XYZ file of C-alpha atoms in Angstrom:
428
model
C -30.546 48.335 12.727
C -26.845 48.280 13.631
C -24.437 46.088 11.654
C -22.284 43.364 13.252
C -18.736 44.204 14.344
C -15.866 42.496 12.431
C -15.244 40.077 15.331
C -18.955 39.208 15.532
C -19.069 38.741 11.758
C -16.090 36.376 11.966
C -17.789 34.395 14.742
C -20.987 34.198 12.695
C -18.976 32.968 9.683
C -17.373 30.249 11.831
C -20.744 28.911 12.933
C -21.942 28.821 9.324
C -18.679 27.272 8.075
C -18.801 24.472 10.656
C -22.192 23.437 9.311
C -20.979 23.596 5.719
C -17.917 21.461 6.495
C -20.095 18.717 7.991
C -22.609 18.921 5.141
C -19.799 18.604 2.612
C -18.260 15.589 4.341
C -21.693 13.955 4.528
C -21.853 14.062 0.716
C -18.647 12.008 0.448
C -18.221 9.999 3.634
C -21.069 8.145 5.242
C -20.716 6.856 8.793
C -19.277 3.360 8.718
C -16.369 1.127 9.570
C -13.853 2.769 7.230
C -11.816 5.828 8.192
C -11.313 9.220 6.607
C -8.727 11.740 7.739
C -8.937 15.302 8.973
C -5.584 17.084 9.093
C -4.673 20.551 10.350
C -1.874 22.910 9.447
C -0.779 26.152 11.084
C 1.811 28.488 9.572
C 2.760 25.829 6.987
C 3.443 23.195 9.665
C 1.333 20.053 10.059
C -0.017 19.807 13.597
C -2.189 16.725 13.766
C -4.029 14.138 11.715
C -7.136 12.409 13.037
C -8.752 9.231 11.709
C -12.534 9.594 11.862
C -15.419 7.279 11.000
C -18.255 9.800 10.813
C -18.578 13.453 9.724
C -20.434 14.047 12.999
C -17.061 13.643 14.767
C -15.946 16.961 13.246
C -16.804 19.335 16.085
C -14.513 22.332 16.492
C -13.096 24.346 13.611
C -10.684 27.152 14.549
C -8.281 29.426 12.692
C -6.149 26.634 11.270
C -5.997 25.254 7.739
C -8.096 22.084 7.560
C -7.726 19.238 5.058
C -9.701 16.039 4.472
C -9.137 12.779 2.600
C -11.582 12.204 -0.296
C -11.056 8.422 -0.121
C -11.501 6.157 2.906
C -9.103 3.703 4.569
C -9.676 0.326 6.196
C -7.251 1.040 9.068
C -6.448 4.351 10.805
C -3.348 4.884 8.671
C -3.311 7.123 5.599
C -1.309 5.374 2.884
C -1.954 4.358 -0.727
C -1.792 0.700 0.345
C -4.430 1.099 3.070
C -7.166 2.653 0.918
C -10.431 0.874 1.700
C -12.759 2.499 -0.823
C -12.443 4.947 -3.661
C -15.173 7.530 -3.086
C -14.496 10.103 -5.774
C -12.250 11.424 -8.519
C -10.776 14.854 -7.901
C -8.415 17.540 -9.103
C -6.965 20.567 -7.302
C -6.385 23.586 -9.550
C -3.912 26.256 -8.387
C -5.505 28.943 -10.530
C -3.746 31.728 -8.601
C -0.530 30.747 -10.411
C -2.099 31.460 -13.812
C -3.381 35.017 -13.496
C -4.823 37.612 -11.116
C -8.423 36.538 -11.657
C -10.478 35.234 -8.758
C -11.098 31.469 -8.499
C -14.713 32.102 -9.468
C -13.686 33.944 -12.640
C -11.226 31.226 -13.583
C -13.928 28.605 -13.118
C -16.074 30.393 -15.719
C -13.270 29.967 -18.271
C -12.885 26.299 -17.301
C -16.611 25.722 -17.629
C -16.626 27.056 -21.181
C -13.400 25.403 -22.405
C -13.824 21.981 -20.761
C -17.428 21.240 -19.857
C -19.217 23.225 -22.562
C -16.922 21.657 -25.184
C -17.703 18.166 -23.832
C -14.115 17.250 -22.979
C -15.290 16.072 -19.553
C -18.657 15.843 -17.795
C -19.701 18.318 -15.124
C -18.302 17.524 -11.672
C -20.670 16.940 -8.759
C -18.993 19.517 -6.551
C -16.890 22.578 -7.100
C -14.923 23.929 -4.180
C -13.527 27.441 -4.086
C -10.539 26.949 -1.814
C -9.473 30.547 -1.300
C -6.836 30.725 -4.028
C -7.915 27.940 -6.361
C -10.644 25.501 -7.351
C -11.240 21.839 -6.555
C -13.450 19.699 -8.787
C -14.983 16.557 -7.279
C -16.568 13.687 -9.223
C -18.546 11.386 -6.923
C -18.278 7.745 -8.019
C -19.913 4.491 -7.021
C -17.826 3.138 -4.150
C -15.069 0.878 -5.440
C -12.659 -1.385 -3.497
C -8.869 -1.330 -3.718
C -8.991 -3.851 -6.593
C -10.139 -0.945 -8.797
C -6.888 0.935 -8.169
C -5.660 0.771 -11.784
C -8.999 1.959 -13.114
C -9.113 4.796 -10.576
C -5.566 5.881 -11.449
C -6.440 5.842 -15.163
C -9.448 8.116 -14.536
C -7.333 10.468 -12.422
C -4.731 10.673 -15.182
C -7.379 11.590 -17.775
C -8.651 14.405 -15.561
C -5.122 15.632 -14.812
C -4.040 15.729 -18.466
C -7.113 17.766 -19.429
C -6.742 20.245 -16.560
C -2.956 20.533 -16.747
C -3.120 23.903 -18.573
C -5.390 25.214 -15.795
C -2.942 24.748 -12.933
C -3.677 21.121 -11.989
C -1.550 20.154 -8.991
C 0.142 16.742 -9.605
C 0.981 16.405 -5.891
C -2.674 15.847 -4.996
C -3.444 13.072 -7.492
C -2.687 10.117 -5.203
C -5.357 7.928 -3.656
C -4.087 8.902 -0.182
C -4.077 12.662 -0.934
C -5.817 15.274 1.183
C -7.567 18.447 -0.004
C -8.526 21.687 1.701
C -11.839 21.310 3.527
C -14.613 23.701 2.439
C -16.246 25.592 5.281
C -12.854 26.519 6.761
C -10.597 29.529 6.359
C -7.603 29.657 4.034
C -5.005 31.217 6.318
C -2.864 32.438 3.401
C -5.424 35.035 2.351
C -8.056 34.821 5.104
C -10.829 33.798 2.713
C -13.589 31.429 3.727
C -13.586 28.350 1.496
C -16.929 27.039 0.293
C -18.468 24.455 -2.014
C -21.358 24.339 -4.462
C -23.289 21.184 -5.308
C -23.833 20.984 -9.077
C -25.636 17.630 -9.239
C -25.932 14.408 -7.235
C -25.608 11.694 -9.895
C -22.628 9.435 -9.226
C -20.302 8.337 -12.011
C -19.229 4.825 -13.000
C -15.465 4.665 -13.568
C -15.788 2.023 -16.281
C -18.185 4.233 -18.265
C -16.014 7.276 -17.561
C -12.990 5.532 -19.076
C -14.931 4.233 -22.040
C -16.366 7.644 -22.919
C -13.428 9.939 -22.233
C -10.520 7.657 -23.065
C -11.554 5.359 -25.927
C -7.969 4.145 -26.374
C -7.843 2.632 -22.891
C -8.154 -1.136 -23.208
C -10.847 -2.954 -21.334
C -9.710 -4.069 -17.917
C -10.139 -7.822 -17.649
C -8.908 -11.003 -19.222
C -9.688 -12.073 -22.767
C -12.079 -14.937 -23.426
C -10.572 -18.397 -23.442
C -11.383 -21.121 -25.897
C -13.557 -24.062 -24.821
C -10.531 -26.341 -25.015
C -8.527 -24.090 -22.711
C -11.430 -23.856 -20.268
C -11.828 -27.638 -20.219
C -8.103 -28.171 -19.606
C -8.012 -25.556 -16.863
C -11.107 -27.033 -15.213
C -9.541 -30.499 -15.217
C -6.349 -29.190 -13.634
C -8.381 -27.186 -11.140
C -10.371 -30.216 -9.981
C -7.207 -32.264 -9.471
C -5.548 -29.612 -7.324
C -8.650 -28.332 -5.516
C -7.993 -30.087 -2.224
C -4.280 -29.299 -2.362
C -5.003 -25.621 -2.987
C -7.463 -25.487 -0.092
C -4.894 -26.965 2.264
C -2.227 -24.576 0.955
C -4.464 -21.579 1.720
C -5.147 -22.798 5.254
C -1.447 -23.500 5.805
C -0.554 -20.070 4.421
C -2.895 -18.167 6.738
C -1.823 -20.216 9.737
C 1.805 -19.509 8.821
C 1.148 -15.765 8.632
C -0.413 -15.823 12.111
C 2.637 -17.630 13.483
C 4.962 -15.171 11.734
C 3.129 -12.203 13.291
C 3.533 -13.805 16.709
C 7.211 -14.498 15.974
C 7.773 -10.902 14.851
C 6.261 -9.602 18.091
C 8.636 -11.859 20.034
C 11.661 -10.746 17.979
C 10.829 -7.138 18.838
C 10.443 -8.020 22.525
C 6.737 -7.206 22.141
C 7.560 -3.504 21.695
C 5.326 -2.739 18.704
C 4.634 0.951 19.226
C 3.715 2.500 15.877
C 2.729 -0.871 14.392
C 0.087 -2.099 16.841
C -2.995 -1.173 14.809
C -1.642 -2.730 11.609
C -0.322 -5.964 13.135
C -3.584 -6.470 15.070
C -5.646 -5.829 11.933
C -3.591 -8.415 10.038
C -3.881 -10.865 12.928
C -7.665 -10.594 13.047
C -7.925 -10.764 9.248
C -5.853 -13.940 8.918
C -7.573 -15.519 11.911
C -10.830 -15.138 9.980
C -9.173 -16.472 6.827
C -8.055 -19.462 8.898
C -11.727 -20.407 9.441
C -11.996 -18.911 12.911
C -15.449 -17.518 13.705
C -15.747 -13.708 14.095
C -16.013 -14.143 17.872
C -12.996 -16.462 18.035
C -10.913 -14.207 15.762
C -11.632 -11.178 17.950
C -10.850 -13.157 21.105
C -7.519 -14.306 19.597
C -6.680 -10.743 18.554
C -7.419 -9.320 22.001
C -5.229 -12.024 23.551
C -2.412 -11.205 21.093
C -2.732 -7.517 22.000
C -2.224 -8.357 25.682
C 1.234 -9.774 24.915
C 2.455 -6.293 23.875
C 4.526 -4.156 26.225
C 1.979 -1.390 25.688
C -1.358 -3.031 24.765
C -4.009 -0.925 23.089
C -7.256 -0.392 25.030
C -9.754 -3.137 24.198
C -12.246 -0.714 22.636
C -9.525 0.589 20.282
C -8.573 -2.942 19.236
C -12.207 -3.729 18.444
C -12.686 -0.448 16.560
C -9.393 -0.402 14.630
C -9.616 -4.029 13.454
C -13.341 -4.498 12.869
C -13.008 -3.817 9.135
C -11.164 -7.158 8.906
C -14.579 -8.849 8.956
C -15.701 -6.828 5.945
C -12.550 -7.443 3.925
C -11.962 -11.119 4.752
C -12.721 -12.264 1.199
C -11.696 -9.066 -0.582
C -8.062 -8.695 0.379
C -5.132 -11.064 -0.026
C -2.129 -9.035 1.022
C 1.229 -10.090 -0.390
C 4.229 -10.833 1.804
C 5.971 -7.775 0.317
C 3.033 -5.572 1.355
C 3.097 -6.896 4.937
C 6.891 -6.479 5.099
C 6.566 -2.864 3.971
C 3.742 -2.004 6.374
C 5.471 -3.539 9.408
C 8.966 -2.476 8.242
C 10.410 -5.960 8.741
C 14.190 -5.939 8.285
C 16.448 -8.602 6.717
C 17.525 -10.076 10.045
C 13.904 -10.510 11.163
C 12.971 -12.115 7.832
C 15.471 -14.921 8.452
C 13.337 -16.082 11.395
C 9.967 -16.034 9.577
C 8.431 -18.870 7.574
C 5.759 -17.360 5.291
C 6.132 -13.571 5.370
C 9.381 -13.388 3.410
C 10.482 -11.226 0.488
C 11.925 -12.276 -2.865
C 15.564 -11.990 -1.748
C 15.043 -14.131 1.344
C 13.019 -16.636 -0.696
C 15.840 -16.937 -3.250
C 18.440 -17.307 -0.490
C 16.496 -20.186 1.052
C 15.945 -21.799 -2.331
C 19.674 -21.768 -3.040
C 20.342 -23.263 0.386
C 17.824 -26.056 -0.229
C 19.260 -26.803 -3.682
C 22.760 -26.854 -2.222
C 21.672 -29.389 0.393
C 19.959 -31.534 -2.249
C 23.214 -31.782 -4.189
C 25.045 -33.309 -1.236
C 25.632 -37.091 -1.130
C 25.815 -39.446 1.869
C 29.234 -38.048 2.757
C 27.799 -34.531 2.858
C 29.571 -33.324 -0.290
C 28.195 -31.809 -3.468
C 29.369 -32.944 -6.912
C 31.576 -29.880 -7.126
C 33.076 -30.546 -3.703
C 33.670 -34.223 -4.586
C 35.479 -33.238 -7.805
C 37.647 -30.806 -5.859
C 38.521 -33.480 -3.261
C 39.508 -35.854 -6.077
C 41.781 -33.229 -7.648
C 43.401 -32.543 -4.269
C 44.207 -36.231 -3.771
C 45.739 -36.479 -7.250
C 47.693 -33.282 -6.635
C 49.111 -34.605 -3.358
C 50.153 -37.809 -5.102
C 51.828 -35.872 -7.939
C 53.744 -33.709 -5.445
C 54.945 -36.749 -3.532
C 56.361 -38.204 -6.768
C 57.829 -34.884 -7.940
C 58.011 -32.184 -5.210
C 59.710 -29.736 -7.598
C 57.056 -30.017 -10.301
C 55.972 -26.728 -11.874
C 52.328 -25.593 -12.010
C 52.211 -26.117 -15.784
C 53.349 -29.726 -15.376
C 50.873 -30.335 -12.558
C 48.038 -28.856 -14.645
C 48.859 -31.217 -17.517
C 49.021 -34.182 -15.113
C 45.643 -33.378 -13.509
C 43.943 -32.268 -16.728
C 42.991 -28.854 -15.307
C 44.029 -25.249 -15.908
C 47.130 -23.641 -14.384
C 44.871 -21.231 -12.441
C 42.980 -24.153 -10.929
C 46.265 -25.751 -9.827
C 47.154 -22.459 -8.122
C 43.859 -22.538 -6.160
C 44.335 -26.217 -5.235
C 47.856 -25.550 -3.940
C 46.514 -22.696 -1.835
C 43.865 -25.032 -0.369
C 46.593 -27.535 0.492
C 48.607 -24.830 2.236
C 45.541 -23.654 4.190
C 44.883 -27.226 5.322
C 48.547 -27.668 6.298
C 48.837 -30.458 3.733
C 52.153 -29.177 2.383
C 54.950 -29.279 4.921
């Protein structure tokens, strides 16, 4: 029987690798409303990045470097602030920087020194990425609120694997890793994965067992007296708080509409995010799912370049799932939509700390004004000016020291008052 030619062997490998890539992604990402990312690189240059909702959408794999996101995102934008669910813990080991051994040989050393010694549990998946090794710990899906816990787990793993070439650049929640079942173009090797076991880990237990010094995440117990006091205060302000929440969400909706107007409805690059926020806060404002979607579609139609209706529905549908889970801060919204200082001056609710302080100072300044429109400081200055004018009429040649003594102020203050008189053409 004749053997396959090199080109036929390569084609056969591609067919097998495509199946392995999908099988691998199925272990991490189930089909759903969240997004995961598939990115491609050719000759060290990023070519494209696609937001997908199902591993079945991965169809064609060619001779490019392919990368995937281990975590999922609630909008089609890959950023640490848009993570929807933490799916796994992971570490990328650049073992080729350590020695000339193959990734498989280096993994044997890791297995003995780390897992056999009980420093960490066995990962669920090991990926041989052509020149290194990836270790994947599948975890029970956790929302963005578990960010601190997830980061703590990642740090534990990184510190332990640091001597084995752990790459700190791939520790972030938005990071992407080389996809098994594709070719590493730097050495032409086919990357592949091996499933070690299928039991998912609990991050809380992981922290407790492998980092005993990490304090429990959560508040300490309150005394009965404190609870009773807090409950009393809570009951008194319950209605007020409810109204504040409704007013807040309504204000955010109006600010999003105002922002669109300020930008002349040219929102290219921000459409998906602003529509997601609009649908989310419509739901938070007690609009039904149908009404919120209808409002969002109508808002989309005000844009210079509206998104197709099906894309609006698809890219914002996760708002229904996260209505009660996410309360985005004004700073977060400002960062995502890149709202500048001039735009912030026209908004009511979505404002940063600096703008909030500026408005507070303005309000306090207005409160200090009397019926004549003057503050206490301005009234005192006006009084000094009148006394100064009177003193100059009586003694036009008076020196600043004499005037200061007469008015009961410093010589420097007299200098400023004289300058004000000159500016107002009070001194002929």
